[in-house]
Coordinates of C-alpha atoms (C1' of nucleotides) in Angstrom, one line a residue:
Chain A
M291 CA 0.0 0.0 0.0
A292 CA 1.3 3.4 -0.9
I293 CA 2.3 5.7 1.9
Q294 CA 0.1 8.7 2.1
K295 CA 0.8 11.9 3.9
P296 CA -1.4 12.1 7.0
T297 CA -3.8 15.1 7.2
I298 CA -6.7 16.3 9.3
P299 CA -10.1 17.4 8.1
K300 CA -10.6 20.9 6.7
G301 CA -11.1 23.5 9.4
T302 CA -9.8 21.3 12.3
R303 CA -6.5 21.7 14.1
D304 CA -4.0 20.0 16.3
F305 CA -2.9 21.8 19.4
S306 CA 0.7 21.5 20.4
P307 CA 1.8 21.4 24.0
H308 CA 2.8 25.1 23.7
E309 CA -0.7 26.0 22.4
M310 CA -2.4 23.7 24.9
I311 CA -0.7 25.4 27.9
R312 CA -2.1 28.7 26.6
R313 CA -5.5 27.4 25.8
N314 CA -5.8 25.8 29.2
Y315 CA -4.9 29.1 30.7
I316 CA -8.0 30.6 29.0
F317 CA -10.3 27.7 29.9
R318 CA -9.1 27.8 33.5
T319 CA -9.6 31.5 33.9
I320 CA -13.1 31.4 32.4
E321 CA -14.1 28.3 34.4
E322 CA -13.0 30.0 37.7
V323 CA -15.2 33.0 37.0
F324 CA -18.2 30.8 36.1
K325 CA -17.8 28.8 39.3
K326 CA -17.5 31.9 41.5
S327 CA -21.0 33.0 40.4
G328 CA -22.6 29.7 41.3
Y329 CA -22.8 28.0 38.0
Q330 CA -22.5 24.2 37.9
P331 CA -20.6 22.0 35.3
L332 CA -22.4 20.1 32.6
E333 CA -21.4 18.1 29.6
T334 CA -23.6 16.7 26.8
P335 CA -22.7 14.3 23.9
A336 CA -20.9 15.5 20.8
M337 CA -23.8 14.3 18.7
E338 CA -27.5 15.0 19.1
N339 CA -30.5 13.6 17.2
L340 CA -31.1 15.8 14.2
S341 CA -34.6 16.5 15.3
I342 CA -33.2 18.3 18.3
L343 CA -30.8 20.4 16.1
L344 CA -32.8 21.2 13.0
G345 CA -34.8 24.4 12.8
K346 CA -33.2 26.1 15.8
Y347 CA -30.6 28.1 14.1
G348 CA -32.3 29.4 11.0
E349 CA -32.0 28.2 7.4
E350 CA -28.3 29.0 7.3
G351 CA -27.8 27.0 10.5
D352 CA -29.4 23.9 9.1
R353 CA -27.1 24.1 6.1
L354 CA -24.1 24.3 8.4
L355 CA -25.0 21.2 10.5
F356 CA -22.6 18.3 10.2
R357 CA -24.8 15.2 9.7
I358 CA -23.7 11.7 10.7
I359 CA -24.6 9.0 8.3
N360 CA -26.5 6.1 9.9
S361 CA -24.6 3.0 10.8
G362 CA -25.1 -0.3 9.1
D363 CA -27.0 -0.6 5.8
F364 CA -28.2 2.9 5.7
L365 CA -29.7 2.4 2.2
S366 CA -32.0 -0.4 3.2
G367 CA -35.6 0.6 2.8
I368 CA -34.9 3.1 0.1
D369 CA -36.2 2.2 -3.4
P370 CA -33.2 2.3 -5.8
D371 CA -35.4 4.1 -8.4
E372 CA -36.4 6.7 -5.9
L373 CA -32.7 7.1 -4.9
T374 CA -31.7 8.4 -8.3
K375 CA -34.4 11.0 -8.3
M376 CA -33.9 12.2 -4.7
S377 CA -32.3 15.5 -4.0
A378 CA -29.2 15.5 -1.7
R379 CA -31.3 17.3 0.9
D380 CA -34.0 14.7 1.0
L381 CA -31.5 11.9 0.9
S382 CA -29.7 13.2 3.9
K383 CA -32.9 13.1 5.9
R384 CA -33.4 9.5 5.0
I385 CA -29.8 8.3 5.8
S386 CA -28.8 10.4 8.8
G387 CA -30.6 10.8 12.1
K388 CA -27.8 12.3 14.1
G389 CA -25.7 15.4 13.8
L390 CA -22.7 17.1 15.6
R391 CA -23.9 19.8 17.9
Y392 CA -23.8 23.3 16.5
D393 CA -23.8 25.1 19.8
L394 CA -24.2 24.3 23.5
T395 CA -27.4 26.2 24.2
V396 CA -29.8 23.9 22.4
P397 CA -28.4 20.7 23.9
F398 CA -28.6 22.5 27.3
A399 CA -32.3 23.2 26.7
R400 CA -32.8 19.6 25.7
F401 CA -31.1 18.5 28.9
V402 CA -33.2 20.7 31.1
V403 CA -36.5 19.4 29.6
Q404 CA -35.3 15.8 29.7
H405 CA -34.2 16.0 33.3
R406 CA -36.8 18.4 34.6
N407 CA -37.6 16.3 37.6
E408 CA -34.0 16.1 38.7
I409 CA -33.1 19.7 38.7
T410 CA -34.4 22.7 40.5
L411 CA -35.1 25.9 38.7
P412 CA -33.5 28.3 38.3
F413 CA -30.8 26.1 37.0
K414 CA -27.3 27.7 36.5
R415 CA -24.8 25.7 34.5
Y416 CA -21.6 26.2 32.6
Q417 CA -20.4 24.0 29.8
I418 CA -17.0 24.1 28.0
Q419 CA -17.0 21.8 24.9
P420 CA -16.3 21.8 21.2
V421 CA -19.0 22.5 18.7
W422 CA -18.9 21.9 14.9
R423 CA -20.1 23.9 11.9
A424 CA -19.7 23.0 8.3
D425 CA -18.7 26.6 7.4
R426 CA -16.0 27.6 5.0
P427 CA -12.9 28.2 7.2
Q428 CA -11.4 31.7 7.4
K429 CA -9.4 33.7 9.8
G430 CA -11.1 33.2 13.2
R431 CA -13.5 30.8 11.7
Y432 CA -13.0 27.0 12.3
R433 CA -15.1 24.0 11.7
E434 CA -14.4 22.7 15.1
F435 CA -14.1 25.2 17.9
Y436 CA -14.7 25.5 21.7
Q437 CA -17.5 27.4 23.3
C438 CA -17.6 28.3 27.0
D439 CA -21.2 28.7 27.8
V440 CA -22.9 30.1 31.0
D441 CA -26.6 30.0 31.1
V442 CA -29.4 30.3 33.7
I443 CA -32.7 28.8 32.9
G444 CA -36.0 29.2 34.8
S445 CA -35.8 32.8 35.7
T446 CA -36.9 35.9 33.9
S447 CA -35.2 38.4 36.2
L448 CA -32.9 40.9 34.5
L449 CA -30.5 40.4 37.4
N450 CA -29.4 37.3 35.4
E451 CA -28.5 39.5 32.5
A452 CA -26.6 41.8 34.8
E453 CA -24.7 38.9 36.3
L454 CA -23.7 37.7 32.8
V455 CA -22.3 41.2 32.0
Q456 CA -20.3 41.1 35.3
I457 CA -18.9 37.7 34.3
M458 CA -17.9 39.0 30.9
D459 CA -16.3 42.0 32.6
E460 CA -14.3 39.8 34.9
V461 CA -13.2 37.2 32.4
F462 CA -11.8 39.8 30.0
N463 CA -10.2 41.7 32.8
K464 CA -8.5 38.6 34.1
L465 CA -7.3 37.8 30.6
N466 CA -6.2 41.4 30.1
V467 CA -8.2 41.7 26.8
P468 CA -9.8 45.1 26.3
V469 CA -13.3 44.7 25.0
E470 CA -16.5 46.5 24.3
I471 CA -19.8 44.9 25.3
R472 CA -22.7 45.7 23.0
L473 CA -26.3 45.3 24.2
N474 CA -29.7 45.3 22.5
N475 CA -33.1 43.7 22.9
R476 CA -35.0 41.7 20.3
K477 CA -38.2 43.2 21.5
V478 CA -36.9 46.6 20.6
L479 CA -36.0 45.3 17.2
A480 CA -39.6 43.9 16.9
G481 CA -40.9 47.3 18.1
I482 CA -38.9 49.1 15.3
S483 CA -40.3 46.9 12.6
E484 CA -43.8 47.4 14.1
M485 CA -43.3 51.1 14.2
M486 CA -42.3 50.9 10.5
G487 CA -45.6 49.1 9.8
V488 CA -44.0 45.9 8.6
P489 CA -43.7 43.6 11.7
E490 CA -43.5 40.5 9.6
K491 CA -40.2 41.8 8.1
M492 CA -38.3 42.0 11.3
K493 CA -35.8 39.4 10.3
D494 CA -34.9 41.1 7.0
I495 CA -34.7 44.5 8.7
T496 CA -32.4 43.3 11.5
I497 CA -30.1 41.4 9.2
A498 CA -29.6 44.5 7.1
M499 CA -29.2 46.8 10.2
D500 CA -26.6 44.5 11.6
K501 CA -24.3 45.5 8.6
L502 CA -24.6 49.2 9.4
E503 CA -21.1 49.5 10.8
K504 CA -19.6 47.7 7.9
V505 CA -21.5 49.2 4.9
G506 CA -23.0 52.5 6.1
P507 CA -26.7 53.7 6.3
E508 CA -27.1 54.0 2.5
R509 CA -26.4 50.4 1.7
V510 CA -28.6 49.3 4.7
T511 CA -31.6 51.2 3.5
E512 CA -30.9 49.9 0.0
E513 CA -30.9 46.3 1.1
I514 CA -34.1 46.8 3.1
R515 CA -35.8 48.4 0.1
E516 CA -34.8 45.4 -2.0
K517 CA -36.7 43.2 0.5
G518 CA -39.9 44.8 -0.7
I519 CA -40.4 47.2 2.2
P520 CA -42.2 50.4 1.2
P521 CA -40.2 53.7 1.1
E522 CA -42.3 55.4 3.7
A523 CA -41.4 52.6 6.2
V524 CA -37.7 52.8 5.3
A525 CA -37.9 56.6 5.9
K526 CA -39.0 55.9 9.5
L527 CA -35.9 53.7 10.1
K528 CA -33.4 56.3 8.9
P529 CA -33.3 58.4 12.1
I530 CA -32.5 55.2 14.1
L531 CA -29.7 54.3 11.8
T532 CA -28.0 57.7 12.0
F533 CA -28.6 58.4 15.7
V534 CA -25.5 59.1 17.7
G535 CA -25.5 59.5 21.5
T536 CA -24.9 58.1 24.9
N537 CA -26.8 55.1 26.2
G538 CA -29.2 57.5 28.1
E539 CA -29.8 59.6 25.0
K540 CA -30.5 56.5 22.9
I541 CA -33.0 55.3 25.5
S542 CA -35.0 58.6 25.5
F543 CA -34.8 58.8 21.7
L544 CA -36.2 55.3 21.3
N545 CA -38.8 55.8 24.0
D546 CA -40.4 58.5 21.8
M547 CA -39.9 56.5 18.5
L548 CA -41.5 53.3 19.8
A549 CA -44.3 54.8 21.9
S550 CA -46.9 53.2 19.7
S551 CA -45.5 49.7 19.9
A552 CA -46.4 47.6 23.0
I553 CA -43.6 45.1 22.4
G554 CA -41.1 47.8 21.7
M555 CA -41.9 49.5 25.0
E556 CA -41.6 46.2 26.8
G557 CA -38.1 45.9 25.3
M558 CA -37.3 49.5 26.4
K559 CA -38.4 48.7 29.9
D560 CA -36.0 45.7 30.0
L561 CA -33.1 47.7 28.6
K562 CA -33.7 50.5 31.1
K563 CA -33.8 48.1 34.0
L564 CA -30.7 46.3 32.8
L565 CA -28.7 49.5 32.3
N566 CA -29.8 50.6 35.8
Y567 CA -28.5 47.3 37.3
L568 CA -25.2 47.7 35.4
E569 CA -24.6 51.2 36.7
K570 CA -24.6 49.7 40.2
S571 CA -22.4 46.8 39.3
D572 CA -19.0 48.6 39.5
L573 CA -18.0 47.4 36.0
S574 CA -14.7 48.4 34.4
V575 CA -15.7 47.4 30.9
N576 CA -17.3 49.7 28.3
Y577 CA -20.9 48.6 27.5
T578 CA -23.0 50.4 24.9
L579 CA -26.5 50.1 23.7
D580 CA -26.2 49.1 20.0
L581 CA -29.5 49.4 18.2
T582 CA -28.0 47.6 15.1
L583 CA -27.0 44.5 17.0
A584 CA -29.2 41.7 15.8
R585 CA -27.5 38.3 16.4
G586 CA -28.2 35.6 13.9
L587 CA -29.6 32.7 16.0
D588 CA -33.3 32.4 15.7
Y589 CA -34.1 31.5 19.3
Y590 CA -33.2 34.8 20.9
T591 CA -36.3 36.8 22.1
G592 CA -35.1 39.4 24.6
T593 CA -31.8 40.9 25.6
I594 CA -28.9 40.1 23.2
F595 CA -25.2 40.6 23.9
E596 CA -22.0 40.7 21.8
V597 CA -18.4 41.3 22.8
V598 CA -15.7 42.6 20.5
A599 CA -12.0 43.0 21.2
T600 CA -11.0 46.6 20.8
E601 CA -7.4 45.8 19.8
W602 CA -7.8 43.1 17.2
Q603 CA -10.6 42.7 14.6
I604 CA -11.9 39.1 14.5
G605 CA -15.6 39.4 14.8
S606 CA -17.3 38.8 18.1
I607 CA -15.4 36.8 20.7
C608 CA -18.4 36.3 23.0
G609 CA -22.2 36.5 22.4
G610 CA -25.5 35.4 23.7
G611 CA -29.0 36.4 24.8
R612 CA -32.3 35.6 26.3
Y613 CA -34.4 32.8 24.8
D614 CA -38.0 32.5 26.1
D615 CA -39.2 29.6 24.0
L616 CA -36.4 27.2 23.6
A617 CA -37.5 24.8 26.3
G618 CA -41.1 25.2 25.0
I619 CA -40.0 23.7 21.7
F620 CA -39.0 20.6 23.6
G621 CA -42.3 20.5 25.5
M622 CA -41.6 22.6 28.6
P623 CA -43.2 26.0 27.9
G624 CA -42.9 29.1 30.1
V625 CA -39.3 28.4 31.0
S626 CA -37.1 31.3 30.0
G627 CA -33.3 31.2 29.8
V628 CA -30.5 33.5 29.2
G629 CA -26.8 32.9 28.6
V630 CA -23.6 33.9 26.8
S631 CA -20.9 31.9 25.0
F632 CA -17.2 32.7 25.1
G633 CA -15.4 31.8 21.8
A634 CA -12.2 30.3 23.2
D635 CA -10.5 30.0 19.9
R636 CA -11.0 33.6 18.9
I637 CA -10.0 34.8 22.4
Y638 CA -6.8 32.8 21.8
D639 CA -6.3 34.5 18.5
V640 CA -6.8 37.9 20.0
M641 CA -4.4 37.2 22.9
L642 CA -1.8 35.7 20.6
N643 CA -1.9 38.7 18.2
T644 CA -1.8 41.3 20.9
G645 CA 0.8 39.6 23.1
K646 CA -1.4 39.0 26.1
F647 CA -0.2 35.6 27.3
P648 CA 1.9 35.8 30.5
E649 CA 5.4 34.3 30.2
A650 CA 5.0 32.6 33.6
I651 CA 2.6 30.0 32.2
E652 CA 5.1 28.5 29.8
S653 CA 7.2 26.0 31.7
S654 CA 5.8 22.5 32.3
A655 CA 8.0 21.6 35.3
P656 CA 10.2 24.1 37.1
V657 CA 12.9 21.6 38.3
L658 CA 14.9 19.2 36.1
F659 CA 17.3 16.6 37.7
L660 CA 20.0 15.7 35.2
N661 CA 20.6 12.0 34.7
F662 CA 24.3 11.0 35.2
G663 CA 23.7 7.2 35.2
E664 CA 21.9 4.3 36.9
E665 CA 23.4 4.8 40.4
E666 CA 22.7 8.5 40.5
A667 CA 19.2 8.1 39.1
G668 CA 18.4 5.6 41.9
Y669 CA 19.5 8.2 44.4
I670 CA 17.3 10.9 42.8
L671 CA 14.1 8.9 42.8
P672 CA 13.3 9.5 46.5
L673 CA 14.2 13.2 46.1
L674 CA 11.8 13.5 43.2
K675 CA 9.0 12.0 45.3
Q676 CA 9.8 14.5 48.1
I677 CA 9.8 17.5 45.9
R678 CA 6.6 16.5 44.2
Q679 CA 4.9 16.0 47.6
L680 CA 5.9 19.6 48.3
G681 CA 3.7 20.6 45.3
I682 CA 6.5 21.4 43.0
A683 CA 6.5 19.9 39.5
A684 CA 9.8 18.2 38.8
E685 CA 11.3 15.6 36.4
L686 CA 14.3 13.4 36.0
Y687 CA 15.8 13.3 32.5
P688 CA 15.1 9.7 31.5
D689 CA 18.3 8.8 29.7
P690 CA 21.9 9.2 30.9
V691 CA 22.9 11.0 27.7
K692 CA 25.4 13.8 27.3
I693 CA 24.9 16.7 29.7
K694 CA 24.9 19.1 26.8
K695 CA 21.8 17.4 25.4
Q696 CA 20.1 17.4 28.8
M697 CA 20.8 21.1 29.3
N698 CA 19.5 21.8 25.8
Y699 CA 16.3 20.0 26.8
A700 CA 16.0 22.2 29.9
N701 CA 16.6 25.3 27.8
Q702 CA 14.0 24.3 25.1
N703 CA 11.4 23.6 27.7
Q704 CA 12.1 26.8 29.7
V705 CA 12.9 24.9 32.8
P706 CA 14.2 27.5 35.3
V707 CA 16.1 25.3 37.7
V708 CA 18.4 22.4 36.9
V709 CA 19.8 20.1 39.6
F710 CA 23.2 18.3 39.2
I711 CA 23.7 15.1 41.2
G712 CA 26.6 13.1 39.7
K713 CA 29.5 11.2 41.1
D714 CA 31.3 14.2 42.5
E715 CA 28.1 15.5 44.2
L716 CA 27.3 12.1 45.7
N717 CA 30.8 11.9 47.2
E718 CA 30.5 15.4 48.7
K719 CA 26.8 14.9 49.7
M720 CA 26.1 18.1 47.9
A721 CA 23.8 18.9 45.0
G722 CA 24.6 21.4 42.2
I723 CA 21.8 23.9 41.5
K724 CA 21.8 26.0 38.3
I725 CA 19.6 28.9 37.7
M726 CA 19.1 28.9 33.9
A727 CA 18.1 32.5 33.5
T728 CA 21.3 33.9 35.0
G729 CA 23.6 30.9 34.6
E730 CA 24.5 31.1 38.3
Q731 CA 25.4 27.8 39.9
E732 CA 25.8 26.8 43.6
K733 CA 26.2 23.8 45.7
V734 CA 23.9 23.0 48.6
S735 CA 23.9 20.0 51.1
F736 CA 21.3 17.4 50.6
D737 CA 19.6 18.5 53.8
Q738 CA 19.1 22.0 52.4
L739 CA 18.1 20.9 48.9
M740 CA 14.3 20.8 49.3
E741 CA 14.3 24.1 51.2
K742 CA 16.4 25.7 48.5
L743 CA 14.2 24.4 45.7
V744 CA 11.0 25.6 47.4
A745 CA 12.6 29.1 47.8
L746 CA 13.7 29.2 44.1
T747 CA 10.4 28.0 42.6
G748 CA 7.9 29.5 45.1
Chain B
rG214 C1' -23.4 27.9 -0.9
rU215 C1' -20.9 32.2 -4.5
rG216 C1' -16.3 34.7 -6.1
rG217 C1' -10.8 35.2 -5.8
rA218 C1' -5.7 33.9 -4.3
rU219 C1' -2.3 30.0 -2.5
rG220 C1' 0.7 25.3 -2.0
rU221 C1' 8.7 23.8 -3.3
rA222 C1' 12.9 20.3 3.3
rG223 C1' 9.9 20.5 10.1
rC224 C1' 9.4 26.3 9.4
rU225 C1' 10.1 31.0 6.2
rC226 C1' 11.0 31.3 1.3
rA227 C1' 14.4 31.4 -3.8
rG228 C1' 14.1 28.6 -8.4
rU229 C1' 15.1 33.0 -15.3
rU230 C1' 11.3 32.5 -22.1
rG231 C1' 9.8 24.8 -20.0
rG232 C1' 16.3 22.3 -20.5
rU233 C1' 21.6 18.2 -16.5
rU234 C1' 21.7 15.8 -10.1
rA235 C1' 15.8 21.4 -7.1
rG236 C1' 18.7 25.6 -3.6
rA237 C1' 19.2 29.2 1.0
rG238 C1' 18.3 30.7 6.0
rC239 C1' 16.4 28.9 10.5
rA240 C1' 15.4 24.2 13.0
rC241 C1' 17.4 19.1 13.6
rU242 C1' 21.7 15.4 14.2
rG243 C1' 27.0 14.8 15.1
rG244 C1' 31.8 17.1 16.2
rA245 C1' 35.2 21.2 18.2
rU246 C1' 34.0 21.0 24.3
rU247 C1' 34.7 12.3 27.3
rG248 C1' 29.8 16.7 33.6
rU249 C1' 27.0 22.5 31.8
rG250 C1' 22.0 25.4 27.7
rG251 C1' 20.8 30.1 25.2
rU252 C1' 27.1 32.7 21.4
rU253 C1' 30.7 30.9 17.6
rC254 C1' 33.0 27.4 14.0
rC255 C1' 32.9 22.6 11.1
rA256 C1' 30.3 18.5 9.0
rG257 C1' 25.7 15.8 8.0
rG258 C1' 20.7 14.0 7.2
rA259 C1' 16.4 15.5 5.2
rG260 C1' 11.9 17.4 -0.5
rU261 C1' 7.1 11.3 -4.7
rC262 C1' 8.0 20.2 -5.9
rG263 C1' -0.1 19.3 -2.3
rU264 C1' -2.4 15.1 -5.2
rG265 C1' -4.2 12.9 -9.9
rG266 C1' -4.4 13.4 -15.0
rG267 C1' -2.8 16.0 -19.7
rU268 C1' 0.5 18.8 -23.3
rU269 C1' 5.9 18.1 -24.6
rC270 C1' 11.8 15.0 -26.8
rG271 C1' 11.8 17.2 -21.8
rA272 C1' 7.3 20.0 -16.6
rG273 C1' 8.7 22.7 -9.9
rU274 C1' 7.6 26.0 -14.4
rC275 C1' 2.1 25.3 -19.3
rC276 C1' -3.3 23.2 -19.2
rC277 C1' -7.5 20.5 -16.5
rA278 C1' -9.4 18.3 -12.2
rU279 C1' -9.1 17.7 -7.0
rC280 C1' -7.5 18.7 -1.9
rU281 C1' -5.4 22.3 1.7
rU282 C1' -4.7 27.1 3.6
rC283 C1' -6.0 32.2 3.2
rC284 C1' -9.3 36.5 1.6
rA285 C1' -14.2 38.6 0.3
rC286 C1' -19.6 37.6 0.3
rC287 C1' -23.3 34.9 3.2
rC288 C1' -23.4 33.9 8.1
rC289 C1' -21.1 33.5 12.8
rA290 C1' -17.6 32.1 18.3

RNA sequence: GUGGAUGUAGCUCAGUUGGUUAGAGCACUGGAUUGUGGUUCCAGGAGUCGUGGGUUCGAGUCCCAUCUUCCACCCCA
């Protein structure tokens, strides 16, 4: 058999030890913040039944779902004549019943409904797992990527929204990534389309509005007109597109604009309340009311969030919102949830490109014992056990190869402290300690060795 | 899903209008230094030129297909 070069599927990646150390730093930081606010861990399967996933993310989302072909003879029961006439779309329905999860929110809603008798509402959970989308890969866009979700389900209080903003604030503070949090409310967007007299066109309008920052007001109104919305309706939207002001000014402006829309006023009430909570939350991050923020996922109904890094353009690095009906779709109506998702891979890209990873997280073990031979190694084994019991990561080079090579290993792995115990040291009952950064070397008695290593690595 | 670029050693890249055995730097391995890394010097290994077809006496170079990566659109973390 011909040897073929090994490859991995499009849009997937391997993570080297160097990358994993940095990725784990991100995951750890995020998880700590989640835990501190009382969220509990949850994991769900990589695959879900397609009936759970389909129709939750809009038409585009259905297209981007990875489908898993049925096991066994998946063509049995399909008439061969029929097969040739079938569209790829219809065929996929017949031969696949499972798909890879597209996000963590829908599986969470499914979990809540399925285990409703085992959990108490409100239920707060976090979930850090990969998701898959059959999108075309680009910068900051992968087919397999990690989401870090926090959600609370079974509470309509806007205190939950405020808590999520606090979490975003703390996470990005800890990671030292400057961001701007954008807020909006789907009810306000519904109010805007109602005010325009075309409530049924809300989706078209919001998708177009979402592009305002990118293409400008002219192109937005143009796109909306192309969707068959009458000019007098478009004219009503214009002042909203061009309005500039503080959060407070936007609120009072919209209050007047949406006075005739019941749902719009409801959204305004929510926004006002949330902004009021946020003022009292002692936040250090910038948060702005962004009337053009739409969010693509179909299931959002209330508050929506999006976070962008201010120092590196890569799209949103965190996003989410409130969903009133997701549990209802699975047969548990009247249970509202709200949550946000941190995009770990994009956060990694931002931190990498803006140099935010701390140096201190690099080294795997701070102490390396050099290997001078069988006898010396035997002597080092109990020392290794001792130092590890003191909570310091340490390793013994496995082969008695040239010291130059062992030193090079220490250098490459950024080991800060190297311990020499060879024939000479055994005779003197002294250990050599070398500080790699400075090149300094000293000898200490075996009695003092542990104490010295603790001092050097503490 | 639409449009456009890209691919030569582990990495970053040279390679003339198609013409002998495809090069460099870094990295790696060995030596100068039989117990001391990050500097220097010397030597060495390493490439089915993304893959598969085609044109040609002859293809890394031209043509077609396909895959990868990247960019824009769509959409999104």
